[in-house]
Coordinates of C-alpha atoms in Angstrom, one line a residue:
Chain A
M1 CA 50.2 2.4 4.3
P2 CA 49.2 0.2 7.3
D3 CA 51.3 -2.7 8.3
T4 CA 50.6 -6.3 7.3
G5 CA 48.5 -7.9 10.1
T6 CA 46.7 -4.7 11.0
T7 CA 43.2 -5.7 11.8
A8 CA 39.8 -4.3 12.7
A9 CA 36.3 -5.8 13.2
A10 CA 32.8 -4.5 13.3
F11 CA 29.2 -5.6 13.4
A12 CA 26.2 -4.2 11.5
P13 CA 22.6 -5.3 11.9
A14 CA 20.5 -6.6 9.1
N15 CA 17.6 -4.2 8.3
I16 CA 14.2 -5.0 6.9
A17 CA 12.4 -2.3 5.0
L18 CA 8.9 -1.5 6.0
C19 CA 8.7 0.9 3.0
K20 CA 10.9 -0.7 0.3
Y21 CA 13.8 0.6 -1.8
W22 CA 13.0 -0.6 -5.3
G23 CA 14.6 1.1 -8.3
K24 CA 17.7 3.2 -8.8
R25 CA 18.1 6.6 -10.5
N26 CA 21.9 6.0 -10.7
Q27 CA 23.3 2.5 -11.0
E28 CA 26.9 3.3 -10.2
L29 CA 26.3 5.3 -7.0
N30 CA 23.2 3.3 -5.9
L31 CA 21.0 6.3 -5.8
P32 CA 17.4 5.4 -5.3
M33 CA 14.3 6.5 -7.1
T34 CA 12.5 7.0 -3.8
S35 CA 13.1 7.2 -0.1
S36 CA 12.7 4.1 2.1
L37 CA 12.3 3.2 5.8
S38 CA 13.5 0.1 7.7
V39 CA 13.8 -1.4 11.1
S40 CA 17.0 -3.3 12.1
L41 CA 17.1 -6.9 13.3
G42 CA 18.9 -6.3 16.6
D43 CA 21.8 -8.6 17.0
K44 CA 21.1 -10.4 13.7
G45 CA 23.5 -9.2 11.0
A46 CA 27.1 -9.4 9.8
A47 CA 30.3 -9.4 11.8
T48 CA 33.3 -8.5 9.6
R49 CA 37.0 -8.6 10.3
I50 CA 39.3 -7.0 7.8
T51 CA 43.1 -7.6 8.0
I52 CA 45.9 -6.3 5.9
T53 CA 47.6 -9.3 4.3
D54 CA 50.9 -9.9 2.4
H55 CA 49.2 -12.2 -0.1
D56 CA 49.3 -11.1 -3.7
Q57 CA 45.5 -11.3 -3.9
D58 CA 42.6 -10.5 -1.6
I59 CA 41.2 -13.3 0.5
M60 CA 37.5 -13.4 1.2
T61 CA 35.7 -15.8 3.5
L62 CA 32.0 -15.9 4.1
N63 CA 30.7 -18.0 7.0
G64 CA 34.0 -19.9 7.0
A65 CA 34.0 -20.7 3.3
A66 CA 36.3 -19.1 0.7
V67 CA 34.6 -16.8 -1.7
P68 CA 36.1 -17.2 -5.3
L69 CA 37.5 -13.8 -6.4
F70 CA 35.9 -14.1 -9.7
S71 CA 32.4 -15.0 -8.5
E72 CA 29.8 -12.2 -8.8
F73 CA 30.0 -11.5 -5.0
G74 CA 33.9 -11.6 -5.0
Q75 CA 34.0 -9.1 -7.9
R76 CA 31.5 -6.8 -6.1
L77 CA 33.6 -6.8 -3.0
M78 CA 36.9 -6.2 -4.9
V79 CA 35.4 -3.3 -6.8
F80 CA 34.2 -1.9 -3.5
L81 CA 37.6 -2.3 -1.8
D82 CA 39.3 -0.7 -4.9
L83 CA 37.3 2.5 -4.2
F84 CA 39.4 2.9 -1.2
R85 CA 42.8 1.5 -1.9
L86 CA 43.0 3.0 -5.4
N87 CA 42.1 6.5 -4.1
L88 CA 44.2 6.3 -0.9
Y89 CA 47.2 4.5 -2.4
R90 CA 47.6 5.1 -6.1
P91 CA 48.1 2.1 -8.3
P92 CA 50.0 -0.2 -8.5
A93 CA 48.6 -0.5 -5.0
S94 CA 50.0 -3.6 -3.3
L95 CA 47.5 -3.3 -0.4
R96 CA 45.6 -6.6 0.0
F97 CA 42.9 -7.5 2.4
H98 CA 41.6 -10.6 4.1
V99 CA 37.9 -9.9 4.6
D100 CA 36.2 -12.4 6.9
T101 CA 32.5 -12.1 7.3
T102 CA 30.1 -14.1 9.5
T103 CA 26.4 -13.6 9.0
S104 CA 23.6 -14.6 11.3
V105 CA 21.1 -14.3 8.5
P106 CA 21.0 -16.6 5.4
I107 CA 22.8 -15.3 2.3
A108 CA 20.9 -14.0 -0.7
A109 CA 17.5 -15.3 0.6
G110 CA 16.0 -11.8 0.9
L111 CA 17.2 -11.3 4.4
A112 CA 19.3 -8.3 3.7
S113 CA 22.6 -10.1 4.0
S114 CA 24.5 -7.9 1.5
A115 CA 23.1 -4.8 3.3
C116 CA 24.6 -5.7 6.7
G117 CA 27.7 -7.2 5.0
F118 CA 28.7 -3.9 3.3
A119 CA 27.7 -1.8 6.3
A120 CA 29.9 -4.0 8.6
L121 CA 32.8 -3.8 6.1
V122 CA 32.6 0.0 6.0
L123 CA 32.5 0.2 9.8
A124 CA 35.6 -2.1 9.9
L125 CA 37.5 -0.1 7.3
N126 CA 36.7 3.1 9.3
K127 CA 38.4 1.5 12.3
L128 CA 41.3 0.0 10.3
F129 CA 42.3 3.3 8.7
H130 CA 41.2 5.4 11.7
W131 CA 39.1 7.6 9.4
Q132 CA 36.8 8.6 12.3
L133 CA 34.0 9.3 9.8
D134 CA 30.5 10.4 11.1
A135 CA 27.4 8.3 10.5
R136 CA 26.4 10.2 7.5
H137 CA 29.6 9.5 5.6
L138 CA 29.7 5.9 6.8
S139 CA 26.2 5.5 5.5
I140 CA 27.1 7.1 2.1
L141 CA 30.1 4.7 1.8
A142 CA 28.0 1.7 2.7
R143 CA 25.4 2.8 0.1
M144 CA 28.1 2.6 -2.6
G145 CA 28.5 -1.1 -1.8
S146 CA 24.8 -2.0 -1.6
G147 CA 22.0 0.6 -1.6
S148 CA 20.1 -0.7 1.5
A149 CA 23.4 -1.0 3.4
C150 CA 23.2 2.7 4.1
R151 CA 20.3 1.8 6.5
S152 CA 22.4 -0.7 8.4
I153 CA 24.7 1.8 9.9
W154 CA 22.1 2.6 12.6
P155 CA 20.0 0.3 14.8
G156 CA 16.2 0.7 15.1
F157 CA 14.1 2.7 12.6
V158 CA 16.1 4.3 9.8
E159 CA 14.9 6.4 6.9
W160 CA 17.0 6.6 3.8
E161 CA 16.2 9.9 2.2
Q162 CA 16.5 9.6 -1.5
G163 CA 18.3 13.0 -1.9
Q164 CA 18.5 15.2 -5.0
D165 CA 22.2 15.7 -5.6
A166 CA 23.9 14.1 -8.6
D167 CA 26.8 13.0 -6.4
G168 CA 24.6 11.4 -3.8
M169 CA 26.0 13.3 -0.9
D170 CA 22.4 13.9 0.4
S171 CA 21.3 10.3 0.0
Y172 CA 21.9 8.4 3.2
G173 CA 20.3 6.8 6.2
K174 CA 19.0 8.8 9.2
I175 CA 17.9 7.3 12.5
I176 CA 14.3 7.9 13.5
P177 CA 14.6 8.5 17.2
E178 CA 11.7 6.3 18.4
V179 CA 11.6 3.0 20.2
W180 CA 8.9 0.5 20.2
P181 CA 9.8 -2.3 22.6
E182 CA 6.6 -4.4 21.9
L183 CA 7.3 -4.6 18.2
C184 CA 8.2 -8.2 17.1
M185 CA 9.4 -9.5 13.7
G186 CA 9.2 -13.2 13.0
L187 CA 11.4 -14.6 10.2
L188 CA 9.5 -17.2 8.4
M189 CA 11.9 -19.2 6.2
V190 CA 10.0 -21.0 3.5
N191 CA 13.1 -21.7 1.5
E192 CA 16.8 -21.1 2.4
K193 CA 18.0 -21.5 -1.2
E194 CA 19.6 -18.5 -2.9
K195 CA 17.1 -16.6 -5.0
N196 CA 17.3 -17.2 -8.7
I197 CA 17.4 -13.5 -9.6
S198 CA 19.3 -10.9 -7.6
S199 CA 17.5 -7.9 -6.3
R200 CA 19.8 -5.6 -8.3
V201 CA 18.9 -7.3 -11.6
A202 CA 15.2 -7.5 -10.7
M203 CA 14.8 -3.9 -9.7
Q204 CA 16.6 -2.7 -12.9
R205 CA 14.4 -4.9 -15.0
T206 CA 11.3 -3.6 -13.2
V207 CA 12.4 0.1 -13.8
E208 CA 13.0 -0.6 -17.4
T209 CA 10.1 -2.8 -18.4
S210 CA 7.2 -2.6 -15.9
T211 CA 4.5 -0.1 -16.8
L212 CA 3.2 -0.3 -13.2
Y213 CA 6.5 1.0 -11.9
S214 CA 5.4 4.5 -12.8
A215 CA 2.9 4.4 -9.9
W216 CA 5.5 3.2 -7.4
P217 CA 6.9 6.6 -6.3
D218 CA 3.4 7.8 -5.4
K219 CA 2.8 4.6 -3.4
V220 CA 6.0 5.1 -1.5
E221 CA 5.2 8.7 -0.7
Q222 CA 1.9 7.8 0.8
D223 CA 3.3 4.8 2.7
L224 CA 6.2 6.6 4.1
A225 CA 4.0 9.3 5.6
D226 CA 1.7 6.6 7.1
I227 CA 4.5 4.5 8.5
K228 CA 6.1 7.5 10.1
Q229 CA 2.8 8.5 11.7
A230 CA 2.3 4.9 12.8
I231 CA 5.7 4.8 14.5
H232 CA 5.1 8.1 16.2
E233 CA 1.7 7.2 17.5
K234 CA 2.5 3.5 18.1
D235 CA -0.4 2.6 15.8
F236 CA 0.4 -1.0 15.1
S237 CA -2.4 -1.8 12.7
L238 CA -1.5 1.2 10.6
L239 CA 2.2 0.1 10.6
G240 CA 1.4 -3.5 9.7
K241 CA -1.1 -2.7 7.0
T242 CA 1.1 -0.1 5.4
A243 CA 4.2 -2.3 5.4
E244 CA 2.3 -5.3 4.0
S245 CA 0.6 -3.2 1.3
N246 CA 4.0 -1.6 0.4
A247 CA 5.7 -5.0 0.0
L248 CA 2.8 -6.4 -2.1
A249 CA 2.8 -3.4 -4.3
M250 CA 6.6 -3.8 -4.9
H251 CA 6.0 -7.4 -5.9
G252 CA 3.1 -6.2 -8.1
T253 CA 5.4 -3.9 -10.0
M254 CA 7.7 -6.9 -10.6
L255 CA 4.9 -9.1 -12.0
A256 CA 4.4 -6.5 -14.7
A257 CA 8.1 -6.6 -15.8
W258 CA 9.2 -8.7 -18.7
P259 CA 10.3 -11.4 -18.3
P260 CA 8.1 -11.4 -15.2
V261 CA 9.9 -11.3 -11.9
N262 CA 8.3 -13.4 -9.1
Y263 CA 9.8 -14.3 -5.8
C264 CA 6.7 -16.1 -4.4
L265 CA 7.1 -19.8 -4.1
P266 CA 3.9 -21.9 -3.6
E267 CA 4.9 -22.1 0.1
T268 CA 5.1 -18.3 0.2
M269 CA 1.5 -18.1 -1.1
A270 CA 0.3 -20.7 1.4
A271 CA 1.9 -18.7 4.3
M272 CA 0.3 -15.4 3.1
Q273 CA -3.1 -17.1 2.9
K274 CA -2.7 -18.4 6.5
I275 CA -1.8 -14.9 7.7
W276 CA -4.8 -13.4 5.9
A277 CA -7.1 -16.1 7.4
L278 CA -5.7 -15.4 10.9
R279 CA -6.2 -11.7 10.5
I280 CA -9.9 -12.2 9.5
E281 CA -10.2 -14.2 12.8
G282 CA -9.0 -11.1 14.6
L283 CA -5.2 -11.6 15.0
S284 CA -3.2 -8.4 14.5
L285 CA -0.6 -10.0 12.2
Y286 CA 0.9 -8.6 9.1
F287 CA 3.9 -9.4 6.9
T288 CA 6.5 -7.9 4.6
Q289 CA 8.4 -9.6 1.8
D290 CA 11.7 -8.7 0.2
A291 CA 13.3 -9.9 -3.0
G292 CA 13.1 -13.6 -1.9
P293 CA 10.5 -16.2 -1.0
N294 CA 10.6 -15.7 2.8
L295 CA 8.2 -13.6 4.8
K296 CA 8.9 -11.4 7.8
L297 CA 5.9 -11.4 10.1
L298 CA 5.0 -8.2 12.1
F299 CA 3.1 -8.5 15.4
L300 CA 3.2 -7.2 18.9
E301 CA 4.7 -8.9 22.0
Q302 CA 1.1 -9.5 23.4
D303 CA 0.4 -11.8 20.4
R304 CA 3.7 -13.6 20.4
A305 CA 2.4 -16.9 21.9
T306 CA -0.5 -17.0 19.5
V307 CA 1.6 -16.3 16.5
Q308 CA 4.2 -18.9 17.6
S309 CA 1.4 -21.5 17.9
H310 CA 0.8 -21.1 14.1
F311 CA 4.2 -20.6 12.6
N312 CA 7.7 -21.9 13.2
L313 CA 9.5 -18.5 13.5
D314 CA 12.8 -17.0 14.4
I315 CA 11.6 -14.0 16.4
V316 CA 13.5 -10.7 16.8
R317 CA 12.5 -7.8 18.9
P318 CA 14.3 -4.8 17.3
F319 CA 14.2 -2.6 20.4
C320 CA 15.0 -5.2 23.2
Chain B
M1 CA -47.6 -9.8 -23.7
P2 CA -46.3 -13.2 -24.9
D3 CA -48.3 -16.2 -24.0
T4 CA -47.4 -18.6 -21.2
G5 CA -45.2 -21.3 -22.5
T6 CA -43.6 -19.1 -25.2
T7 CA -39.9 -20.2 -25.3
A8 CA -36.6 -19.4 -27.0
A9 CA -33.1 -20.7 -26.6
A10 CA -29.6 -19.4 -27.5
F11 CA -25.9 -20.2 -27.0
A12 CA -23.1 -17.8 -26.3
P13 CA -19.4 -18.8 -26.1
A14 CA -17.2 -18.0 -23.0
N15 CA -14.5 -15.5 -23.8
I16 CA -11.1 -15.1 -22.3
A17 CA -9.5 -11.7 -22.3
L18 CA -6.0 -11.4 -23.7
C19 CA -6.0 -7.8 -22.6
K20 CA -8.1 -7.6 -19.5
Y21 CA -11.1 -5.5 -18.5
W22 CA -10.3 -4.4 -14.9
G23 CA -12.1 -1.4 -13.4
K24 CA -15.3 0.5 -14.2
R25 CA -16.0 4.1 -14.7
N26 CA -19.7 3.6 -14.2
Q27 CA -20.9 0.8 -11.9
E28 CA -24.5 0.8 -13.0
L29 CA -24.0 0.6 -16.7
N30 CA -20.8 -1.5 -16.5
L31 CA -18.8 1.0 -18.4
P32 CA -15.1 0.2 -18.3
M33 CA -12.1 2.4 -17.5
T34 CA -10.3 0.9 -20.6
S35 CA -10.9 -1.1 -23.7
S36 CA -10.2 -4.9 -23.7
L37 CA -9.7 -7.7 -26.1
S38 CA -10.7 -11.4 -25.9
V39 CA -10.8 -14.6 -27.8
S40 CA -13.9 -16.9 -27.5
L41 CA -13.8 -20.5 -26.3
G42 CA -15.5 -22.0 -29.4
D43 CA -18.3 -24.3 -28.2
K44 CA -17.6 -23.9 -24.5
G45 CA -20.0 -21.4 -23.1
A46 CA -23.6 -21.1 -21.9
A47 CA -26.8 -22.4 -23.4
T48 CA -29.9 -20.6 -22.1
R49 CA -33.6 -21.4 -22.6
I50 CA -36.1 -18.7 -21.4
T51 CA -39.8 -19.6 -21.1
I52 CA -42.8 -17.5 -20.1
T53 CA -44.3 -19.1 -17.0
D54 CA -47.5 -18.7 -15.1
H55 CA -45.7 -19.0 -11.7
D56 CA -45.9 -16.0 -9.4
Q57 CA -42.1 -15.8 -9.2
D58 CA -39.3 -16.3 -11.6
I59 CA -37.7 -19.7 -11.7
M60 CA -34.0 -20.0 -12.3
T61 CA -32.0 -23.1 -12.8
L62 CA -28.3 -23.4 -13.4
N63 CA -26.9 -26.7 -14.6
G64 CA -30.0 -28.4 -13.4
A65 CA -30.1 -26.9 -9.9
A66 CA -32.5 -24.3 -8.7
V67 CA -30.9 -20.9 -8.0
P68 CA -32.4 -19.3 -4.9
L69 CA -34.0 -15.9 -5.9
F70 CA -32.4 -14.2 -3.0
S71 CA -28.9 -15.4 -3.6
E72 CA -26.5 -12.8 -5.0
F73 CA -26.7 -14.4 -8.5
G74 CA -30.5 -14.8 -8.3
Q75 CA -30.8 -11.1 -7.5
R76 CA -28.5 -10.1 -10.3
L77 CA -30.5 -12.0 -12.8
M78 CA -33.9 -10.6 -11.6
V79 CA -32.6 -7.1 -11.7
F80 CA -31.4 -7.7 -15.2
L81 CA -34.8 -9.2 -16.3
D82 CA -36.6 -6.3 -14.6
L83 CA -34.8 -3.9 -17.1
F84 CA -36.9 -5.5 -19.8
R85 CA -40.2 -6.4 -18.3
L86 CA -40.6 -3.1 -16.4
N87 CA -39.8 -1.1 -19.4
L88 CA -41.8 -3.1 -21.9
Y89 CA -44.8 -3.9 -19.6
R90 CA -45.3 -1.3 -16.9
P91 CA -45.7 -2.6 -13.4
P92 CA -47.4 -4.3 -11.9
A93 CA -46.0 -6.6 -14.6
S94 CA -47.1 -10.1 -14.1
L95 CA -44.6 -11.4 -16.7
R96 CA -42.5 -14.2 -15.1
F97 CA -39.7 -16.2 -16.6
H98 CA -38.2 -19.6 -16.3
V99 CA -34.5 -19.2 -17.1
D100 CA -32.7 -22.4 -17.5
T101 CA -28.9 -22.2 -18.2
T102 CA -26.4 -25.0 -18.8
T103 CA -22.8 -24.0 -18.9
S104 CA -19.8 -26.0 -20.2
V105 CA -17.4 -24.0 -18.1
P106 CA -17.2 -24.1 -14.2
I107 CA -19.2 -21.4 -12.4
A108 CA -17.4 -18.5 -10.8
A109 CA -13.9 -20.0 -11.2
G110 CA -12.6 -17.3 -13.4
L111 CA -13.8 -18.9 -16.6
A112 CA -16.1 -16.2 -17.7
S113 CA -19.3 -18.1 -16.8
S114 CA -21.3 -14.9 -16.0
A115 CA -20.1 -13.4 -19.3
C116 CA -21.4 -16.2 -21.5
G117 CA -24.5 -16.6 -19.3
F118 CA -25.7 -13.0 -19.7
A119 CA -24.8 -13.0 -23.4
A120 CA -26.9 -16.2 -24.0
L121 CA -29.7 -14.7 -22.0
V122 CA -29.8 -11.6 -24.1
L123 CA -29.7 -13.6 -27.3
A124 CA -32.6 -15.7 -26.0
L125 CA -34.6 -12.7 -25.0
N126 CA -34.0 -11.2 -28.5
K127 CA -35.5 -14.4 -30.0
L128 CA -38.4 -14.6 -27.4
F129 CA -39.6 -11.1 -28.0
H130 CA -38.6 -10.9 -31.7
W131 CA -36.6 -7.8 -31.2
Q132 CA -34.3 -8.4 -34.1
L133 CA -31.6 -6.3 -32.6
D134 CA -28.3 -5.9 -34.3
A135 CA -25.0 -7.2 -32.7
R136 CA -24.1 -3.8 -31.4
H137 CA -27.4 -3.5 -29.4
L138 CA -27.2 -7.1 -28.2
S139 CA -23.7 -6.4 -27.0
I140 CA -24.8 -3.3 -25.1
L141 CA -27.6 -5.2 -23.4
A142 CA -25.3 -8.0 -22.5
R143 CA -22.9 -5.5 -21.0
M144 CA -25.6 -4.3 -18.7
G145 CA -25.7 -7.8 -17.1
S146 CA -22.0 -8.4 -16.9
G147 CA -19.3 -6.1 -18.4
S148 CA -17.4 -8.8 -20.3
A149 CA -20.6 -10.4 -21.5
C150 CA -20.6 -7.8 -24.3
R151 CA -17.6 -9.7 -25.8
S152 CA -19.5 -13.0 -25.8
I153 CA -21.9 -11.9 -28.6
W154 CA -19.3 -12.7 -31.2
P155 CA -17.0 -15.7 -31.7
G156 CA -13.2 -15.3 -32.2
F157 CA -11.3 -12.2 -31.4
V158 CA -13.5 -9.4 -30.0
E159 CA -12.5 -5.9 -28.9
W160 CA -14.6 -4.1 -26.4
E161 CA -14.1 -0.4 -27.1
Q162 CA -14.4 1.5 -23.9
G163 CA -16.4 4.4 -25.5
Q164 CA -16.8 7.9 -24.2
D165 CA -20.5 8.5 -24.0
A166 CA -22.2 8.8 -20.6
D167 CA -25.0 6.5 -21.6
G168 CA -22.6 3.8 -22.8
M169 CA -24.1 3.5 -26.3
D170 CA -20.6 3.5 -27.8
S171 CA -19.2 0.9 -25.4
Y172 CA -19.7 -2.6 -26.9
G173 CA -17.8 -5.5 -28.4
K174 CA -16.7 -5.5 -32.0
I175 CA -15.4 -8.5 -33.9
I176 CA -11.8 -8.5 -35.2
P177 CA -12.1 -10.1 -38.6
E178 CA -9.0 -12.4 -38.2
V179 CA -8.8 -16.1 -37.8
W180 CA -5.9 -18.1 -36.4
P181 CA -6.5 -21.8 -36.8
E182 CA -3.3 -22.9 -35.1
L183 CA -4.1 -21.0 -31.9
C184 CA -4.8 -23.2 -28.9
M185 CA -5.9 -22.4 -25.4
G186 CA -5.5 -25.0 -22.6
L187 CA -7.7 -24.7 -19.5
L188 CA -5.6 -25.6 -16.5
M189 CA -7.9 -26.2 -13.5
V190 CA -5.9 -26.0 -10.3
N191 CA -9.1 -25.6 -8.3
E192 CA -12.8 -25.8 -9.2
K193 CA -14.1 -24.1 -6.1
E194 CA -15.9 -20.8 -6.3
K195 CA -13.5 -17.8 -5.8
N196 CA -13.7 -16.2 -2.4
I197 CA -14.1 -12.7 -3.8
S198 CA -16.1 -11.9 -6.9
S199 CA -14.4 -10.0 -9.8
R200 CA -16.9 -7.2 -9.4
V201 CA -16.0 -6.6 -5.8
A202 CA -12.3 -7.1 -6.5
M203 CA -12.1 -4.7 -9.4
Q204 CA -14.0 -2.0 -7.5
R205 CA -11.6 -2.4 -4.5
T206 CA -8.6 -2.1 -6.8
V207 CA -9.9 1.0 -8.4
E208 CA -10.6 2.6 -5.0
T209 CA -7.6 1.6 -3.0
S210 CA -4.7 0.4 -5.2
T211 CA -2.1 3.1 -6.0
L212 CA -0.7 0.9 -8.8
Y213 CA -4.1 1.1 -10.6
S214 CA -3.2 4.6 -11.9
A215 CA -0.6 2.9 -14.2
W216 CA -3.1 0.3 -15.5
P217 CA -4.7 2.4 -18.4
D218 CA -1.3 3.0 -19.9
K219 CA -0.4 -0.7 -19.7
V220 CA -3.7 -1.6 -21.4
E221 CA -3.1 1.0 -24.2
Q222 CA 0.4 -0.5 -25.0
D223 CA -0.8 -4.1 -24.7
L224 CA -3.9 -3.6 -26.9
A225 CA -1.7 -2.2 -29.7
D226 CA 0.7 -5.1 -29.4
I227 CA -2.0 -7.8 -29.3
K228 CA -3.7 -6.3 -32.3
Q229 CA -0.4 -6.3 -34.2
A230 CA 0.3 -9.9 -33.1
I231 CA -3.1 -11.0 -34.3
H232 CA -2.7 -9.3 -37.6
E233 CA 0.9 -10.6 -38.2
K234 CA 0.2 -14.0 -36.5
D235 CA 3.2 -13.3 -34.3
F236 CA 2.6 -15.8 -31.5
S237 CA 5.4 -14.9 -29.2
L238 CA 4.2 -11.3 -29.2
L239 CA 0.7 -12.4 -28.5
G240 CA 1.7 -14.8 -25.7
K241 CA 4.1 -12.4 -24.0
T242 CA 1.7 -9.5 -24.1
A243 CA -1.3 -11.5 -22.9
E244 CA 0.8 -13.0 -20.0
S245 CA 2.2 -9.6 -19.0
N246 CA -1.2 -8.0 -19.1
A247 CA -2.7 -10.6 -16.8
L248 CA 0.2 -10.4 -14.4
A249 CA 0.0 -6.7 -14.3
M250 CA -3.7 -6.9 -13.5
H251 CA -3.0 -9.2 -10.6
G252 CA -0.2 -6.8 -9.6
T253 CA -2.7 -3.9 -9.3
M254 CA -4.8 -6.1 -7.0
L255 CA -1.9 -7.0 -4.7
A256 CA -1.6 -3.2 -4.0
A257 CA -5.3 -2.9 -3.0
W258 CA -6.3 -3.0 0.6
P259 CA -7.3 -5.5 1.9
P260 CA -5.0 -7.2 -0.7
V261 CA -6.7 -9.1 -3.5
N262 CA -5.0 -12.4 -4.4
Y263 CA -6.4 -15.1 -6.7
C264 CA -3.1 -17.2 -6.8
L265 CA -3.3 -20.4 -4.9
P266 CA 0.0 -22.2 -4.2
E267 CA -0.9 -24.6 -7.1
T268 CA -1.3 -21.5 -9.4
M269 CA 2.2 -20.4 -8.5
A270 CA 3.6 -23.9 -9.0
A271 CA 2.0 -24.0 -12.5
M272 CA 3.4 -20.6 -13.4
Q273 CA 6.9 -21.7 -12.4
K274 CA 6.5 -24.8 -14.5
I275 CA 5.5 -22.7 -17.5
W276 CA 8.4 -20.3 -17.0
A277 CA 10.8 -23.2 -16.7
L278 CA 9.5 -24.8 -19.9
R279 CA 9.8 -21.5 -21.7
I280 CA 13.4 -21.1 -20.7
E281 CA 13.9 -24.6 -22.3
G282 CA 12.5 -23.2 -25.5
L283 CA 8.8 -24.1 -25.5
S284 CA 6.6 -21.3 -26.8
L285 CA 4.1 -21.4 -24.0
Y286 CA 2.4 -18.5 -22.2
F287 CA -0.5 -18.1 -19.9
T288 CA -3.2 -15.7 -18.9
Q289 CA -5.1 -15.6 -15.6
D290 CA -8.5 -14.1 -14.7
A291 CA -10.1 -13.4 -11.4
G292 CA -9.6 -17.0 -10.2
P293 CA -6.9 -19.4 -9.5
N294 CA -7.0 -21.3 -12.8
L295 CA -4.7 -20.6 -15.7
K296 CA -5.4 -20.6 -19.4
L297 CA -2.3 -21.7 -21.4
L298 CA -1.6 -20.2 -24.8
F299 CA 0.3 -22.2 -27.4
L300 CA 0.2 -23.2 -31.1
E301 CA -1.1 -26.5 -32.5
Q302 CA 2.5 -27.6 -33.4
D303 CA 3.3 -27.7 -29.6
R304 CA 0.1 -29.3 -28.5
A305 CA 1.6 -32.8 -27.8
T306 CA 4.5 -31.3 -25.9
V307 CA 2.3 -29.1 -23.8
Q308 CA -0.1 -32.1 -23.1
S309 CA 2.8 -34.2 -21.9
H310 CA 3.4 -31.6 -19.1
F311 CA -0.1 -30.6 -18.1
N312 CA -3.5 -32.1 -17.8
L313 CA -5.5 -29.7 -19.9
D314 CA -8.9 -29.1 -21.5
I315 CA -7.8 -27.8 -24.9
V316 CA -9.8 -25.4 -27.0
R317 CA -9.0 -24.3 -30.5
P318 CA -11.0 -21.0 -30.9
F319 CA -10.9 -21.0 -34.7
C320 CA -11.6 -24.7 -35.4

């Protein structure tokens, strides 16, 4: 068992899906109903330091503040850490951790904070215990913490292949070896408050109650093919249009759930209308939206100044 | 041929679908992909007077203003009138009409103005020419002008059965012989402007481009059964929940169309959020939304005062 004070740190980028992960076929293993595809947010993400402590309980801090162990997030982290310490060091395992995470994306606002958080934790654990796991196994472990975390092991474009195996060993993120330096993503924060329904609850409710969900796997299949073609051919309008339509369709499946699931605030709607109006005027500007009210705008470097003249954005160039 | 000056007038109520009509299997005959079910708006609707004129062109007035013959609406009306005069009186038919319509619902704001307008016109034509058609044939003729007009021939609950025949002779509105005196509908106008995309264009685009549309017929089948049960058992929460979910699912299918179709203004979203919040507090309040930004609130007479304390509504009791 490692000594008290042993420490390791790692960073993982946030990732924004261009073709969304929405719905699980296995809750416990976070196995998805469909494949998905994301692009990472460069140096925006989570930096996690994990340290062996002699406290009698785990200590968790998030952006400098203590996370109560019995909060939903605290429990989720403990259950995840138990996967390792209970298997590595049989109970009663006295191994306790101090997990200190700093994120450069807002928490629980649909900016993939849990994805990069769990990915960074897995990377830090790998260092701490000298596991020397390959990317595939790191991705699988990250997926156990939060589904989309399996895509945050890599930078750039990543496809999470849904896999078929019951144990999920074929369900992990794979890098798509393409770069697109002109690609920009603008984070449009319409509201920094935590969402009122977590994506894990929302997706489960959608799978269980939304009749429209039955059409979602076909939508993903078409969109994945189009997005991969767009990336390969650097066809930005195909990329933008497919990503936007995929996000809107995901939100469409939620509207048909009961009780209805809606992440659009009035400000979200106003921003969408502004984007649509600018596009009609000829600007090549698209958006995607996750399980939160904020939008992520997609555009090319050549349109950056124009886009910035209309929106107050935090701009990321995933490949620069 | 009737004499110049011959005149007849009729009224037809607007109708609001609780299970929506969205998508055609035949454009020309307005044959729907699915059945639908509506409730009428009592004395809100269209009053139409049709008069034989000796002008060399048709004259159309809507709420006192002339309708240009070459506007989209003017053309639609003329094409509809041609169905009769060209079949009854072979061309060159000199028969010209003055069609004067007054509506008590706003035009093209998702308040079923074209439905009651075409229904009133058919009822007036039936009187003018002494056709003495039965309700089934009147409903079929109204459907040729605007699909949902076939439901405005009757008051109260009306089911439009989709039918199977290629000529549409089995696709018309039938009254559901139930009354529900406590049922209230509140018209919440968030915006009286004309919608920027007509429902006929929007539904066609949805059918052609939205992957989620494939799940719509199943949604309608379930919802129709639930709404009919709710009406029969006077189960208001089942009625409200099913109608709201049906409307949201219809809008969900539109979001997945390309270009996306969205009728929600920021004010629409704010109103929905207020309704959801009141429902969580225990108020039995639901909504439906058509191809426009306005909502129609559903509640019972016992909650009328409470609902009115929260919203500025135009309230209709369909069965009083």
